[in-house]
């Protein structure tokens, strides 16, 4: 019975995670479209600002926060540590 409930809970969590990822992707695409529209409007006004607008667009496309960086770094260090321990054995 407990195993059944845990399986249902895991399925629910996975479904919610997938839904959040989909919303995040939609959000990023919407922001990218808005930025692209701003870039196209800005092109007519000033040609020298294209490089800055492109950098802003690229920066907004990524969904990578500081917490992601911390988690990835700590996970990598933990993996290296475990690998080195296993290699010594």
Coordinates of C-alpha atoms in Angstrom, one line a residue:
X1 CA 0.0 0.0 0.0
X2 CA 2.8 2.4 0.9
X3 CA 4.7 1.5 -2.3
X4 CA 1.5 2.3 -4.3
X5 CA 1.1 5.7 -2.6
X6 CA 4.8 6.5 -3.2
X7 CA 4.5 5.6 -6.8
X8 CA 1.5 7.8 -7.2
X9 CA 3.3 10.6 -5.4
X10 CA 6.3 10.3 -7.7
X11 CA 4.1 10.4 -10.8
X12 CA 2.3 13.5 -9.5
X13 CA 5.7 15.2 -8.7
X14 CA 7.0 14.3 -12.2
X15 CA 3.8 15.7 -13.8
X16 CA 4.1 18.9 -11.9
X17 CA 7.8 19.2 -12.8
X18 CA 7.1 18.7 -16.5
X19 CA 4.3 21.3 -16.3
X20 CA 6.7 23.8 -14.6
X21 CA 9.4 23.1 -17.2
X22 CA 6.8 23.7 -20.0
X23 CA 5.7 27.0 -18.5
X24 CA 9.4 28.0 -18.1
X25 CA 10.0 27.2 -21.8
X26 CA 7.0 29.2 -22.8
X27 CA 8.1 32.1 -20.6
X28 CA 11.5 32.1 -22.2
X29 CA 10.1 32.0 -25.7
X30 CA 7.7 34.8 -24.9
X31 CA 10.6 37.0 -23.5
X32 CA 12.8 36.1 -26.5
X33 CA 10.0 37.2 -28.9
X34 CA 9.5 40.4 -27.0
X35 CA 13.2 41.1 -27.1
X36 CA 13.3 40.3 -30.8
X37 CA 10.5 42.8 -31.4
X38 CA 12.4 45.4 -29.5
X39 CA 15.5 44.7 -31.5
X40 CA 13.7 45.0 -34.8
X41 CA 12.1 48.3 -33.7
X42 CA 15.5 49.5 -32.5
X43 CA 17.2 48.6 -35.8
X44 CA 15.3 51.3 -37.6
X45 CA 16.2 53.9 -35.0
X46 CA 19.9 53.1 -34.5
X47 CA 22.2 50.7 -36.3
X48 CA 25.1 51.0 -33.9
X49 CA 23.1 49.4 -31.0
X50 CA 22.7 46.0 -32.7
X51 CA 25.6 44.4 -30.8
X52 CA 24.2 45.3 -27.4
X53 CA 20.7 44.2 -28.3
X54 CA 22.0 40.8 -29.5
X55 CA 23.9 40.3 -26.2
X56 CA 20.7 41.2 -24.3
X57 CA 18.8 38.6 -26.4
X58 CA 21.3 35.9 -25.7
X59 CA 21.4 36.7 -22.0
X60 CA 17.6 36.5 -21.8
X61 CA 17.3 33.2 -23.6
X62 CA 19.2 31.3 -20.9
X63 CA 17.3 30.2 -17.8
X64 CA 20.3 29.7 -15.6
X65 CA 20.2 31.3 -12.2
X66 CA 22.8 31.6 -9.5
X67 CA 21.3 28.6 -7.6
X68 CA 21.8 26.5 -10.7
X69 CA 25.4 27.5 -10.8
X70 CA 25.9 26.6 -7.1
X71 CA 24.2 23.3 -7.5
X72 CA 26.1 22.3 -10.6
X73 CA 29.4 23.3 -9.0
X74 CA 28.8 21.5 -5.8
X75 CA 27.5 18.4 -7.6
X76 CA 30.5 18.4 -9.8
X77 CA 32.9 18.7 -6.9
X78 CA 31.0 15.9 -5.0
X79 CA 31.2 13.7 -8.1
X80 CA 35.0 14.3 -8.4
X81 CA 35.4 13.5 -4.7
X82 CA 33.4 10.3 -4.9
X83 CA 35.3 9.3 -8.1
X84 CA 38.6 9.9 -6.5
X85 CA 37.6 7.8 -3.4
X86 CA 36.4 5.0 -5.6
X87 CA 39.6 5.1 -7.6
X88 CA 41.7 4.8 -4.5
X89 CA 39.8 1.6 -3.5

